Amino acid sequence: MSHIAVVGAGIAGLTVADELQSAGHVVSLLEKSQGPGGRCATRRSAAGPFDHGAPSFTATTAAFRAQVTAWRDAGWVAVEGGRRESTGFEAPLRACGFPSMNTLAQQIARSLSSGVDMRTDTPVASIEPSDHDAADTGAQTGWRLRLLDGRLDTTRFDAVVVAVPAEQAAVLLGSDSALAEAMRQTCSDPCWTVMAAWPNQLPTLQGEYRSTDPLGVLSLARRDDARIDRGNVPGIGSRWVLHATPYWSADHLDAAAADVIADLVGALATQSGVDIAAPVHAAAHRWRYGQVPKPRPEPCGWNAMLRLGSCGDAWHGGARGADRPRVDGVERAWLSGRALAREMIRSLPRD
Ligand SMILES: Cc1cc2nc3c(=O)[nH]c(=O)nc-3n(C[C@H](O)[C@H](O)[C@H](O)COP(=O)(O)OP(=O)(O)OC[C@H]3O[C@@H](n4cnc5c(N)ncnc54)[C@H](O)[C@@H]3O)c2cc1C
């Protein structure tokens, strides 16, 4: 049995932690934020909740479809599609956390809690060879984690998994130049997101507005309160989440939140042709690392000698072809976490 540190409690980190603990390993899950979920995020506000990260996700592979079906049966996600049509064609399954995107991660984390030592508000700054082993054998066989406040965590880990966005993983994986380089070469698109609420419904706008112009301002405007069981907030008639395009987000990376709100609400009015008043509630969030346009083809990264691994949506891009649908970020994160756990279980000693 090994003691494994998993850095990052998004879908990938939660998945790898779940599989490793089920195989009998001891797992510590270290997350820099207040709670799990990462980019499957929900922001609470006086105007109600907003799913301001991934709004939903598809399930295209048999393994993930089975997992999503189990989550649905547990009441953790709401699912659309997937029914077999008369033609024999099975529509892709699309799911969202129920009642919020973040609920899914919270439920997975809760189901782990007995076997996994979960530490939130714990940002990891670096992964360092264990002094103890270096002195005894001259070879590095264990790891310790230095936290952002400079403290060296006292736990010695046999293996470490890095389950954070590629750019942040590249920094943490410095002990393995190949893994670090693989992550350095993988880029995430930024995404400015606006959460806005109005006292009324916006005239003529339906639940979702998508733009196909990659050089425009808005890529998606989605009515967030239209989801099942979202509840009503007095004085709020509609809540919307607006996503800027990667192009616009990169070009306005350091813009002030107030300007981003004005620009995105203005773009919604222009692009939809609807006259839109100023919202009664508005906030902006910058995802510096939003989605990965070109994930690596390998399922995950694992250095069996160093016992250092990497998983997440930067991986599991597979070989794309006309006959293979694109696998979205949440599904890739889950597939990658599972693939890494299985590889580790095969290679780590059992006792
Ligand atoms: C605006 C937006 C829209 C999206 N739309 C979709 C969509 O429609 N469909 C879809 O499938 N996907 C979508 N995605 C992508 C999807 O959210 C991600 O691909 C997926 O959630 C990635 O999961 P992950 O576990 O790999 O990483 P993350 O969810 O990023 O989890 C990583 C975790 O690591 C933590 N962390 C980072 N650094 C450290 C550190 N040093 N120490 C400790 N913890 C750390 C973070 O706080 C985070 O909790 C979208 C994302 C965004 C932002």
mmCIF file of C-alpha atoms and ligand atoms in Angstrom:
data_model
loop_
_atom_site.group_PDB
_atom_site.id
_atom_site.type_symbol
_atom_site.label_atom_id
_atom_site.label_comp_id
_atom_site.label_asym_id
_atom_site.label_seq_id
_atom_site.Cartn_x
_atom_site.Cartn_y
_atom_site.Cartn_z
ATOM 1 C CA MET A 1 0.000 0.000 0.000
ATOM 2 C CA SER A 2 1.365 3.420 -0.949
ATOM 3 C CA HIS A 3 0.621 6.887 0.393
ATOM 4 C CA ILE A 4 -0.189 9.066 -2.614
ATOM 5 C CA ALA A 5 -0.681 12.827 -2.809
ATOM 6 C CA VAL A 6 -3.118 14.098 -5.420
ATOM 7 C CA VAL A 7 -2.763 17.827 -6.111
ATOM 8 C CA GLY A 8 -6.027 19.364 -7.378
ATOM 9 C CA ALA A 9 -9.604 18.304 -6.602
ATOM 10 C CA GLY A 10 -11.271 18.888 -9.972
ATOM 11 C CA ILE A 11 -12.954 15.989 -11.766
ATOM 12 C CA ALA A 12 -9.556 14.466 -12.697
ATOM 13 C CA GLY A 13 -8.139 14.639 -9.163
ATOM 14 C CA LEU A 14 -11.339 13.303 -7.587
ATOM 15 C CA THR A 15 -11.435 10.428 -10.075
ATOM 16 C CA VAL A 16 -7.830 9.383 -9.549
ATOM 17 C CA ALA A 17 -8.268 9.648 -5.759
ATOM 18 C CA ASP A 18 -11.404 7.496 -5.883
ATOM 19 C CA GLU A 19 -9.767 4.743 -7.948
ATOM 20 C CA LEU A 20 -6.577 4.707 -5.857
ATOM 21 C CA GLN A 21 -8.424 4.545 -2.534
ATOM 22 C CA SER A 22 -10.640 1.738 -3.898
ATOM 23 C CA ALA A 23 -7.460 -0.187 -4.742
ATOM 24 C CA GLY A 24 -6.348 0.109 -1.104
ATOM 25 C CA HIS A 25 -3.889 2.995 -1.303
ATOM 26 C CA VAL A 26 -3.877 5.863 1.187
ATOM 27 C CA VAL A 27 -4.666 9.129 -0.580
ATOM 28 C CA SER A 28 -4.235 12.759 0.470
ATOM 29 C CA LEU A 29 -6.053 15.183 -1.809
ATOM 30 C CA LEU A 30 -4.739 18.754 -1.656
ATOM 31 C CA GLU A 31 -6.832 21.543 -3.122
ATOM 32 C CA LYS A 32 -5.974 25.218 -3.173
ATOM 33 C CA SER A 33 -9.592 26.463 -3.152
ATOM 34 C CA GLN A 34 -12.230 26.291 -0.428
ATOM 35 C CA GLY A 35 -13.853 23.241 -1.970
ATOM 36 C CA PRO A 36 -13.585 20.671 -4.762
ATOM 37 C CA GLY A 37 -14.765 21.041 -8.364
ATOM 38 C CA GLY A 38 -12.222 23.254 -10.129
ATOM 39 C CA ARG A 39 -13.720 24.437 -13.395
ATOM 40 C CA CYS A 40 -17.009 22.602 -12.671
ATOM 41 C CA ALA A 41 -17.839 25.664 -10.629
ATOM 42 C CA THR A 42 -20.876 27.401 -9.148
ATOM 43 C CA ARG A 43 -20.802 30.979 -7.804
ATOM 44 C CA ARG A 44 -23.427 31.773 -5.128
ATOM 45 C CA SER A 45 -24.744 35.343 -5.113
ATOM 46 C CA ALA A 46 -27.621 37.452 -3.785
ATOM 47 C CA ALA A 47 -29.207 37.017 -7.232
ATOM 48 C CA GLY A 48 -28.958 33.198 -7.020
ATOM 49 C CA PRO A 49 -26.388 30.623 -8.154
ATOM 50 C CA PHE A 50 -24.473 30.804 -11.437
ATOM 51 C CA ASP A 51 -22.646 27.890 -13.098
ATOM 52 C CA HIS A 52 -19.828 30.061 -14.402
ATOM 53 C CA GLY A 53 -17.377 27.338 -15.484
ATOM 54 C CA ALA A 54 -18.372 24.335 -17.589
ATOM 55 C CA PRO A 55 -22.164 24.632 -18.033
ATOM 56 C CA SER A 56 -22.630 20.954 -18.900
ATOM 57 C CA PHE A 57 -20.702 18.079 -20.467
ATOM 58 C CA THR A 58 -21.129 15.327 -23.005
ATOM 59 C CA ALA A 59 -20.459 11.627 -22.541
ATOM 60 C CA THR A 60 -19.240 10.041 -25.749
ATOM 61 C CA THR A 61 -17.360 6.957 -24.536
ATOM 62 C CA ALA A 62 -19.034 3.831 -23.148
ATOM 63 C CA ALA A 63 -17.078 4.066 -19.890
ATOM 64 C CA PHE A 64 -18.052 7.660 -19.195
ATOM 65 C CA ARG A 65 -21.648 7.066 -20.244
ATOM 66 C CA ALA A 66 -21.842 4.295 -17.660
ATOM 67 C CA GLN A 67 -20.388 6.634 -15.026
ATOM 68 C CA VAL A 68 -22.797 9.448 -15.921
ATOM 69 C CA THR A 69 -25.710 7.009 -15.730
ATOM 70 C CA ALA A 70 -24.577 5.966 -12.232
ATOM 71 C CA TRP A 71 -24.317 9.647 -11.202
ATOM 72 C CA ARG A 72 -27.815 10.212 -12.579
ATOM 73 C CA ASP A 73 -29.172 7.255 -10.601
ATOM 74 C CA ALA A 74 -27.560 8.726 -7.472
ATOM 75 C CA GLY A 75 -29.262 12.082 -8.218
ATOM 76 C CA TRP A 76 -25.964 13.943 -8.698
ATOM 77 C CA VAL A 77 -26.509 14.941 -12.348
ATOM 78 C CA ALA A 78 -29.419 15.716 -14.649
ATOM 79 C CA VAL A 79 -29.122 14.072 -18.058
ATOM 80 C CA GLU A 80 -30.521 14.883 -21.478
ATOM 81 C CA GLY A 81 -30.380 12.761 -24.624
ATOM 82 C CA GLY A 82 -28.919 9.291 -24.805
ATOM 83 C CA ARG A 83 -32.223 7.766 -25.916
ATOM 84 C CA ARG A 84 -31.997 5.234 -28.695
ATOM 85 C CA GLU A 85 -33.818 6.679 -31.687
ATOM 86 C CA SER A 86 -35.868 4.526 -34.059
ATOM 87 C CA THR A 87 -32.917 4.699 -36.476
ATOM 88 C CA GLY A 88 -30.745 2.884 -33.907
ATOM 89 C CA PHE A 89 -28.675 6.019 -33.422
ATOM 90 C CA GLU A 90 -27.959 6.843 -29.818
ATOM 91 C CA ALA A 91 -27.916 10.591 -29.244
ATOM 92 C CA PRO A 92 -24.927 11.790 -27.217
ATOM 93 C CA LEU A 93 -25.561 12.011 -23.506
ATOM 94 C CA ARG A 94 -25.341 15.569 -22.112
ATOM 95 C CA ALA A 95 -25.345 16.101 -18.392
ATOM 96 C CA CYS A 96 -24.998 18.840 -15.818
ATOM 97 C CA GLY A 97 -24.472 18.698 -12.078
ATOM 98 C CA PHE A 98 -27.778 18.673 -10.207
ATOM 99 C CA PRO A 99 -28.922 21.130 -9.030
ATOM 100 C CA SER A 100 -25.601 22.947 -9.771
ATOM 101 C CA MET A 101 -22.456 21.970 -11.669
ATOM 102 C CA ASN A 102 -20.445 22.055 -8.475
ATOM 103 C CA THR A 103 -22.805 19.601 -6.736
ATOM 104 C CA LEU A 104 -21.301 16.734 -8.725
ATOM 105 C CA ALA A 105 -17.776 17.364 -7.402
ATOM 106 C CA GLN A 106 -19.079 17.898 -3.873
ATOM 107 C CA GLN A 107 -20.943 14.597 -3.987
ATOM 108 C CA ILE A 108 -17.933 12.704 -5.342
ATOM 109 C CA ALA A 109 -15.770 14.301 -2.620
ATOM 110 C CA ARG A 110 -18.318 13.337 0.055
ATOM 111 C CA SER A 111 -18.315 9.752 -1.151
ATOM 112 C CA LEU A 112 -14.514 9.689 -0.739
ATOM 113 C CA SER A 113 -14.292 11.308 2.642
ATOM 114 C CA SER A 114 -13.831 8.184 4.742
ATOM 115 C CA GLY A 115 -10.832 6.904 2.797
ATOM 116 C CA VAL A 116 -9.230 10.109 1.578
ATOM 117 C CA ASP A 117 -7.555 12.808 3.617
ATOM 118 C CA MET A 118 -8.938 15.866 1.805
ATOM 119 C CA ARG A 119 -7.267 19.198 2.545
ATOM 120 C CA THR A 120 -8.852 22.323 1.089
ATOM 121 C CA ASP A 121 -7.310 25.827 1.170
ATOM 122 C CA THR A 122 -3.971 24.070 0.621
ATOM 123 C CA PRO A 123 -2.125 25.404 -2.431
ATOM 124 C CA VAL A 124 0.948 23.348 -3.314
ATOM 125 C CA ALA A 125 3.936 25.395 -4.489
ATOM 126 C CA SER A 126 6.415 22.617 -5.301
ATOM 127 C CA ILE A 127 7.018 18.880 -5.152
ATOM 128 C CA GLU A 128 10.388 18.080 -3.586
ATOM 129 C CA PRO A 129 12.387 14.879 -3.210
ATOM 130 C CA SER A 130 12.114 13.516 0.316
ATOM 131 C CA ASP A 131 15.298 14.432 2.245
ATOM 132 C CA HIS A 132 15.061 11.257 4.224
ATOM 133 C CA ASP A 133 15.411 8.975 1.191
ATOM 134 C CA ALA A 134 17.997 11.063 -0.534
ATOM 135 C CA ALA A 135 20.244 10.734 2.534
ATOM 136 C CA ASP A 136 19.661 7.012 3.065
ATOM 137 C CA THR A 137 19.953 5.581 -0.421
ATOM 138 C CA GLY A 138 21.230 8.335 -2.624
ATOM 139 C CA ALA A 139 18.217 7.666 -4.820
ATOM 140 C CA GLN A 140 15.001 9.611 -4.717
ATOM 141 C CA THR A 141 12.076 7.394 -3.803
ATOM 142 C CA GLY A 142 9.663 9.662 -1.978
ATOM 143 C CA TRP A 143 8.214 13.141 -2.108
ATOM 144 C CA ARG A 144 7.280 15.988 0.152
ATOM 145 C CA LEU A 145 5.127 18.952 -0.730
ATOM 146 C CA ARG A 146 6.020 22.575 -0.132
ATOM 147 C CA LEU A 147 2.965 24.748 0.360
ATOM 148 C CA LEU A 148 2.517 28.257 -0.951
ATOM 149 C CA ASP A 149 3.160 29.775 2.491
ATOM 150 C CA GLY A 150 6.664 28.251 2.361
ATOM 151 C CA ARG A 151 6.013 25.410 4.834
ATOM 152 C CA LEU A 152 7.241 21.915 3.945
ATOM 153 C CA ASP A 153 4.362 19.522 4.666
ATOM 154 C CA THR A 154 5.477 16.840 7.116
ATOM 155 C CA THR A 155 3.949 13.888 5.214
ATOM 156 C CA ARG A 156 6.254 11.783 3.056
ATOM 157 C CA PHE A 157 4.468 10.497 -0.028
ATOM 158 C CA ASP A 158 5.440 7.460 -2.119
ATOM 159 C CA ALA A 159 3.911 8.992 -5.248
ATOM 160 C CA VAL A 160 2.425 12.297 -6.353
ATOM 161 C CA VAL A 161 -0.277 13.005 -8.932
ATOM 162 C CA VAL A 162 -0.630 16.481 -10.408
ATOM 163 C CA ALA A 163 -4.232 17.073 -11.556
ATOM 164 C CA VAL A 164 -4.246 20.806 -12.320
ATOM 165 C CA PRO A 165 -4.403 22.810 -15.589
ATOM 166 C CA ALA A 166 -1.405 22.283 -17.913
ATOM 167 C CA GLU A 167 0.313 25.625 -17.300
ATOM 168 C CA GLN A 168 0.188 25.125 -13.515
ATOM 169 C CA ALA A 169 1.172 21.448 -13.867
ATOM 170 C CA ALA A 170 4.316 22.411 -15.818
ATOM 171 C CA VAL A 171 5.581 24.296 -12.747
ATOM 172 C CA LEU A 172 4.828 21.491 -10.280
ATOM 173 C CA LEU A 173 6.263 18.724 -12.478
ATOM 174 C CA GLY A 174 9.750 20.270 -12.698
ATOM 175 C CA SER A 175 11.397 17.094 -11.291
ATOM 176 C CA ASP A 176 10.490 15.242 -14.493
ATOM 177 C CA SER A 177 11.636 17.280 -17.474
ATOM 178 C CA ALA A 178 9.630 15.205 -19.980
ATOM 179 C CA LEU A 179 6.335 15.572 -18.126
ATOM 180 C CA ALA A 180 6.978 19.252 -17.450
ATOM 181 C CA GLU A 181 7.793 19.858 -21.121
ATOM 182 C CA ALA A 182 4.642 17.991 -22.238
ATOM 183 C CA MET A 183 2.579 20.329 -20.062
ATOM 184 C CA ARG A 184 4.504 23.433 -21.183
ATOM 185 C CA GLN A 185 3.592 22.588 -24.778
ATOM 186 C CA THR A 186 -0.133 22.309 -23.954
ATOM 187 C CA CYS A 187 -2.005 25.600 -23.806
ATOM 188 C CA SER A 188 -5.360 26.487 -22.298
ATOM 189 C CA ASP A 189 -7.577 29.212 -23.736
ATOM 190 C CA PRO A 190 -8.602 31.933 -21.309
ATOM 191 C CA CYS A 191 -12.299 32.743 -20.850
ATOM 192 C CA TRP A 192 -13.822 35.870 -19.346
ATOM 193 C CA THR A 193 -17.223 34.986 -17.895
ATOM 194 C CA VAL A 194 -19.959 37.394 -16.821
ATOM 195 C CA MET A 195 -22.749 36.455 -14.404
ATOM 196 C CA ALA A 196 -25.635 38.901 -14.767
ATOM 197 C CA ALA A 197 -29.219 39.105 -13.523
ATOM 198 C CA TRP A 198 -32.203 41.172 -14.589
ATOM 199 C CA PRO A 199 -35.536 41.791 -12.807
ATOM 200 C CA ASN A 200 -37.350 40.648 -15.942
ATOM 201 C CA GLN A 201 -36.893 38.116 -18.732
ATOM 202 C CA LEU A 202 -34.842 39.482 -21.622
ATOM 203 C CA PRO A 203 -37.205 40.146 -24.547
ATOM 204 C CA THR A 204 -37.266 37.501 -27.281
ATOM 205 C CA LEU A 205 -34.052 35.829 -26.128
ATOM 206 C CA GLN A 206 -34.347 32.077 -25.831
ATOM 207 C CA GLY A 207 -32.412 29.976 -23.316
ATOM 208 C CA GLU A 208 -29.137 29.900 -25.204
ATOM 209 C CA TYR A 209 -27.336 32.052 -27.705
ATOM 210 C CA ARG A 210 -24.171 30.783 -29.438
ATOM 211 C CA SER A 211 -21.892 32.588 -31.861
ATOM 212 C CA THR A 212 -19.671 30.816 -34.357
ATOM 213 C CA ASP A 213 -17.466 33.869 -34.984
ATOM 214 C CA PRO A 214 -14.109 33.042 -33.350
ATOM 215 C CA LEU A 215 -13.027 36.690 -33.608
ATOM 216 C CA GLY A 216 -16.196 38.085 -32.007
ATOM 217 C CA VAL A 217 -16.777 39.076 -28.380
ATOM 218 C CA LEU A 218 -19.306 36.513 -27.172
ATOM 219 C CA SER A 219 -19.103 32.789 -27.736
ATOM 220 C CA LEU A 220 -22.018 31.730 -25.514
ATOM 221 C CA ALA A 221 -24.855 33.369 -23.610
ATOM 222 C CA ARG A 222 -26.862 30.952 -21.517
ATOM 223 C CA ARG A 223 -29.877 31.504 -19.308
ATOM 224 C CA ASP A 224 -28.756 29.926 -16.061
ATOM 225 C CA ASP A 225 -32.017 30.103 -14.109
ATOM 226 C CA ALA A 226 -33.789 27.997 -16.729
ATOM 227 C CA ARG A 227 -32.244 24.865 -15.224
ATOM 228 C CA ILE A 228 -34.376 22.469 -13.238
ATOM 229 C CA ASP A 229 -34.685 23.138 -9.518
ATOM 230 C CA ARG A 230 -32.746 26.399 -9.559
ATOM 231 C CA GLY A 231 -35.326 28.103 -7.338
ATOM 232 C CA ASN A 232 -36.607 31.674 -7.553
ATOM 233 C CA VAL A 233 -34.957 34.717 -6.039
ATOM 234 C CA PRO A 234 -37.345 37.601 -5.251
ATOM 235 C CA GLY A 235 -36.827 40.492 -7.669
ATOM 236 C CA ILE A 236 -34.838 38.400 -10.168
ATOM 237 C CA GLY A 237 -36.581 37.458 -13.423
ATOM 238 C CA SER A 238 -33.622 35.976 -15.297
ATOM 239 C CA ARG A 239 -29.972 35.063 -14.723
ATOM 240 C CA TRP A 240 -27.498 34.728 -17.561
ATOM 241 C CA VAL A 241 -23.913 33.518 -17.904
ATOM 242 C CA LEU A 242 -21.959 35.052 -20.784
ATOM 243 C CA HIS A 243 -18.698 33.566 -22.095
ATOM 244 C CA ALA A 244 -16.301 35.674 -24.147
ATOM 245 C CA THR A 245 -14.456 34.025 -27.049
ATOM 246 C CA PRO A 246 -10.881 32.830 -26.373
ATOM 247 C CA TYR A 247 -9.685 35.501 -28.829
ATOM 248 C CA TRP A 248 -11.424 38.375 -27.013
ATOM 249 C CA SER A 249 -10.512 36.986 -23.578
ATOM 250 C CA ALA A 250 -6.811 36.782 -24.474
ATOM 251 C CA ASP A 251 -6.935 40.290 -25.898
ATOM 252 C CA HIS A 252 -8.583 41.652 -22.702
ATOM 253 C CA LEU A 253 -6.833 39.441 -20.150
ATOM 254 C CA ASP A 254 -6.032 42.329 -17.798
ATOM 255 C CA ALA A 255 -9.200 44.353 -18.364
ATOM 256 C CA ALA A 256 -11.169 45.621 -15.355
ATOM 257 C CA ALA A 257 -14.194 43.505 -14.396
ATOM 258 C CA ALA A 258 -16.571 46.483 -14.845
ATOM 259 C CA ASP A 259 -15.373 46.965 -18.440
ATOM 260 C CA VAL A 260 -15.725 43.256 -19.190
ATOM 261 C CA ILE A 261 -19.311 43.293 -17.875
ATOM 262 C CA ALA A 262 -20.186 46.329 -20.004
ATOM 263 C CA ASP A 263 -18.556 44.840 -23.122
ATOM 264 C CA LEU A 264 -20.156 41.394 -22.824
ATOM 265 C CA VAL A 265 -23.656 42.679 -22.000
ATOM 266 C CA GLY A 266 -23.269 45.166 -24.878
ATOM 267 C CA ALA A 267 -22.203 42.353 -27.207
ATOM 268 C CA LEU A 268 -25.242 40.298 -26.197
ATOM 269 C CA ALA A 269 -27.482 43.238 -27.135
ATOM 270 C CA THR A 270 -25.689 43.823 -30.452
ATOM 271 C CA GLN A 271 -25.362 40.181 -31.484
ATOM 272 C CA SER A 272 -28.952 39.293 -30.566
ATOM 273 C CA GLY A 273 -30.485 42.572 -31.754
ATOM 274 C CA VAL A 274 -32.293 42.966 -28.420
ATOM 275 C CA ASP A 275 -32.329 46.178 -26.385
ATOM 276 C CA ILE A 276 -30.954 45.162 -22.979
ATOM 277 C CA ALA A 277 -31.048 47.342 -19.847
ATOM 278 C CA ALA A 278 -28.200 47.347 -17.318
ATOM 279 C CA PRO A 279 -28.356 44.237 -15.115
ATOM 280 C CA VAL A 280 -29.315 44.598 -11.434
ATOM 281 C CA HIS A 281 -26.531 42.190 -10.461
ATOM 282 C CA ALA A 282 -23.313 41.538 -12.375
ATOM 283 C CA ALA A 283 -19.939 39.971 -11.665
ATOM 284 C CA ALA A 284 -17.083 38.843 -13.883
ATOM 285 C CA HIS A 285 -14.691 35.941 -13.482
ATOM 286 C CA ARG A 286 -11.530 35.424 -15.505
ATOM 287 C CA TRP A 287 -10.618 31.823 -16.218
ATOM 288 C CA ARG A 288 -6.975 32.242 -17.091
ATOM 289 C CA TYR A 289 -6.908 28.526 -17.965
ATOM 290 C CA GLY A 290 -10.338 27.730 -19.389
ATOM 291 C CA GLN A 291 -10.535 25.015 -22.029
ATOM 292 C CA VAL A 292 -7.771 23.098 -23.838
ATOM 293 C CA PRO A 293 -8.168 23.340 -27.626
ATOM 294 C CA LYS A 294 -5.450 20.777 -28.423
ATOM 295 C CA PRO A 295 -5.078 18.232 -25.630
ATOM 296 C CA ARG A 296 -2.223 15.758 -25.757
ATOM 297 C CA PRO A 297 -3.157 12.444 -27.393
ATOM 298 C CA GLU A 298 -1.868 10.246 -24.528
ATOM 299 C CA PRO A 299 -4.354 9.341 -21.769
ATOM 300 C CA CYS A 300 -2.096 10.638 -18.975
ATOM 301 C CA GLY A 301 1.551 10.952 -17.951
ATOM 302 C CA TRP A 302 3.237 8.567 -15.495
ATOM 303 C CA ASN A 303 6.904 8.212 -14.597
ATOM 304 C CA ALA A 304 7.045 4.855 -12.811
ATOM 305 C CA MET A 305 10.619 5.357 -11.652
ATOM 306 C CA LEU A 306 10.017 8.735 -10.040
ATOM 307 C CA ARG A 307 6.420 7.868 -9.151
ATOM 308 C CA LEU A 308 5.185 11.137 -10.494
ATOM 309 C CA GLY A 309 2.013 11.413 -12.569
ATOM 310 C CA SER A 310 -0.088 13.940 -14.423
ATOM 311 C CA CYS A 311 -3.742 13.813 -15.463
ATOM 312 C CA GLY A 312 -6.551 16.188 -16.370
ATOM 313 C CA ASP A 313 -8.138 17.768 -19.397
ATOM 314 C CA ALA A 314 -4.728 18.521 -20.943
ATOM 315 C CA TRP A 315 -4.575 14.765 -21.688
ATOM 316 C CA HIS A 316 -6.688 12.112 -23.415
ATOM 317 C CA GLY A 317 -7.046 13.972 -26.708
ATOM 318 C CA GLY A 318 -6.776 10.623 -28.571
ATOM 319 C CA ALA A 319 -6.398 10.417 -32.315
ATOM 320 C CA ARG A 320 -9.062 12.687 -33.774
ATOM 321 C CA GLY A 321 -10.794 11.591 -36.963
ATOM 322 C CA ALA A 322 -13.970 12.264 -38.884
ATOM 323 C CA ASP A 323 -15.600 9.202 -37.315
ATOM 324 C CA ARG A 324 -14.554 10.104 -33.762
ATOM 325 C CA PRO A 325 -16.505 12.783 -31.933
ATOM 326 C CA ARG A 326 -14.589 15.408 -29.996
ATOM 327 C CA VAL A 327 -14.305 14.470 -26.340
ATOM 328 C CA ASP A 328 -14.951 17.547 -24.172
ATOM 329 C CA GLY A 329 -12.987 18.702 -21.143
ATOM 330 C CA VAL A 330 -14.951 17.114 -18.302
ATOM 331 C CA GLU A 331 -15.029 13.715 -19.981
ATOM 332 C CA ARG A 332 -11.304 13.926 -20.785
ATOM 333 C CA ALA A 333 -10.539 14.875 -17.176
ATOM 334 C CA TRP A 334 -12.457 11.838 -15.919
ATOM 335 C CA LEU A 335 -10.964 9.447 -18.513
ATOM 336 C CA SER A 336 -7.472 10.759 -17.828
ATOM 337 C CA GLY A 337 -7.825 10.447 -14.041
ATOM 338 C CA ARG A 338 -9.067 6.891 -14.411
ATOM 339 C CA ALA A 339 -6.308 5.943 -16.865
ATOM 340 C CA LEU A 340 -3.590 7.288 -14.568
ATOM 341 C CA ALA A 341 -5.002 5.530 -11.500
ATOM 342 C CA ARG A 342 -5.058 2.223 -13.370
ATOM 343 C CA GLU A 343 -1.488 2.662 -14.557
ATOM 344 C CA MET A 344 -0.370 3.495 -11.009
ATOM 345 C CA ILE A 345 -2.223 0.546 -9.509
ATOM 346 C CA ARG A 346 -0.379 -1.743 -11.932
ATOM 347 C CA SER A 347 3.032 -0.295 -11.133
ATOM 348 C CA LEU A 348 2.950 0.550 -7.404
ATOM 349 C CA PRO A 349 3.799 -2.142 -4.835
ATOM 350 C CA ARG A 350 0.788 -3.529 -2.976
ATOM 351 C CA ASP A 351 2.327 -3.732 0.505
HETATM 352 C C1 LIG B 1 -15.944 28.831 -19.066
HETATM 353 C C2 LIG B 1 -15.716 27.357 -19.255
HETATM 354 C C3 LIG B 1 -16.578 26.613 -20.048
HETATM 355 C C4 LIG B 1 -16.379 25.235 -20.196
HETATM 356 N N1 LIG B 1 -17.265 24.506 -20.952
HETATM 357 C C5 LIG B 1 -17.147 23.158 -20.989
HETATM 358 C C6 LIG B 1 -18.138 22.349 -21.626
HETATM 359 O O1 LIG B 1 -19.125 22.861 -22.177
HETATM 360 N N2 LIG B 1 -17.976 20.993 -21.622
HETATM 361 C C7 LIG B 1 -16.902 20.405 -21.007
HETATM 362 O O2 LIG B 1 -16.817 19.169 -20.977
HETATM 363 N N3 LIG B 1 -15.946 21.139 -20.417
HETATM 364 C C8 LIG B 1 -16.040 22.488 -20.385
HETATM 365 N N4 LIG B 1 -15.088 23.239 -19.749
HETATM 366 C C9 LIG B 1 -13.834 22.589 -19.337
HETATM 367 C C10 LIG B 1 -13.998 21.766 -18.070
HETATM 368 O O3 LIG B 1 -14.514 22.561 -17.037
HETATM 369 C C11 LIG B 1 -12.608 21.233 -17.700
HETATM 370 O O4 LIG B 1 -12.051 20.582 -18.804
HETATM 371 C C12 LIG B 1 -12.638 20.234 -16.549
HETATM 372 O O5 LIG B 1 -13.462 20.697 -15.499
HETATM 373 C C13 LIG B 1 -11.197 20.033 -16.107
HETATM 374 O O6 LIG B 1 -11.129 19.232 -14.946
HETATM 375 P P1 LIG B 1 -9.710 18.989 -14.272
HETATM 376 O O7 LIG B 1 -9.949 18.161 -13.069
HETATM 377 O O8 LIG B 1 -8.756 18.492 -15.290
HETATM 378 O O9 LIG B 1 -9.165 20.445 -13.864
HETATM 379 P P2 LIG B 1 -9.801 21.557 -12.904
HETATM 380 O O10 LIG B 1 -11.270 21.482 -12.897
HETATM 381 O O11 LIG B 1 -9.161 22.840 -13.284
HETATM 382 O O12 LIG B 1 -9.295 21.125 -11.452
HETATM 383 C C14 LIG B 1 -7.990 21.427 -11.011
HETATM 384 C C15 LIG B 1 -8.030 21.743 -9.521
HETATM 385 O O13 LIG B 1 -6.700 21.949 -9.075
HETATM 386 C C16 LIG B 1 -6.673 23.016 -8.161
HETATM 387 N N5 LIG B 1 -5.317 23.541 -8.157
HETATM 388 C C17 LIG B 1 -4.661 24.208 -9.131
HETATM 389 N N6 LIG B 1 -3.393 24.467 -8.755
HETATM 390 C C18 LIG B 1 -3.246 23.955 -7.514
HETATM 391 C C19 LIG B 1 -2.167 23.916 -6.594
HETATM 392 N N7 LIG B 1 -0.975 24.463 -6.875
HETATM 393 N N8 LIG B 1 -2.361 23.297 -5.398
HETATM 394 C C20 LIG B 1 -3.549 22.723 -5.086
HETATM 395 N N9 LIG B 1 -4.618 22.750 -5.933
HETATM 396 C C21 LIG B 1 -4.456 23.355 -7.129
HETATM 397 C C22 LIG B 1 -7.714 23.992 -8.711
HETATM 398 O O14 LIG B 1 -8.174 24.883 -7.690
HETATM 399 C C23 LIG B 1 -8.791 23.029 -9.202
HETATM 400 O O15 LIG B 1 -9.751 22.762 -8.200
HETATM 401 C C24 LIG B 1 -15.266 24.607 -19.566
HETATM 402 C C25 LIG B 1 -14.406 25.361 -18.761
HETATM 403 C C26 LIG B 1 -14.622 26.723 -18.597
HETATM 404 C C27 LIG B 1 -13.703 27.499 -17.705
#
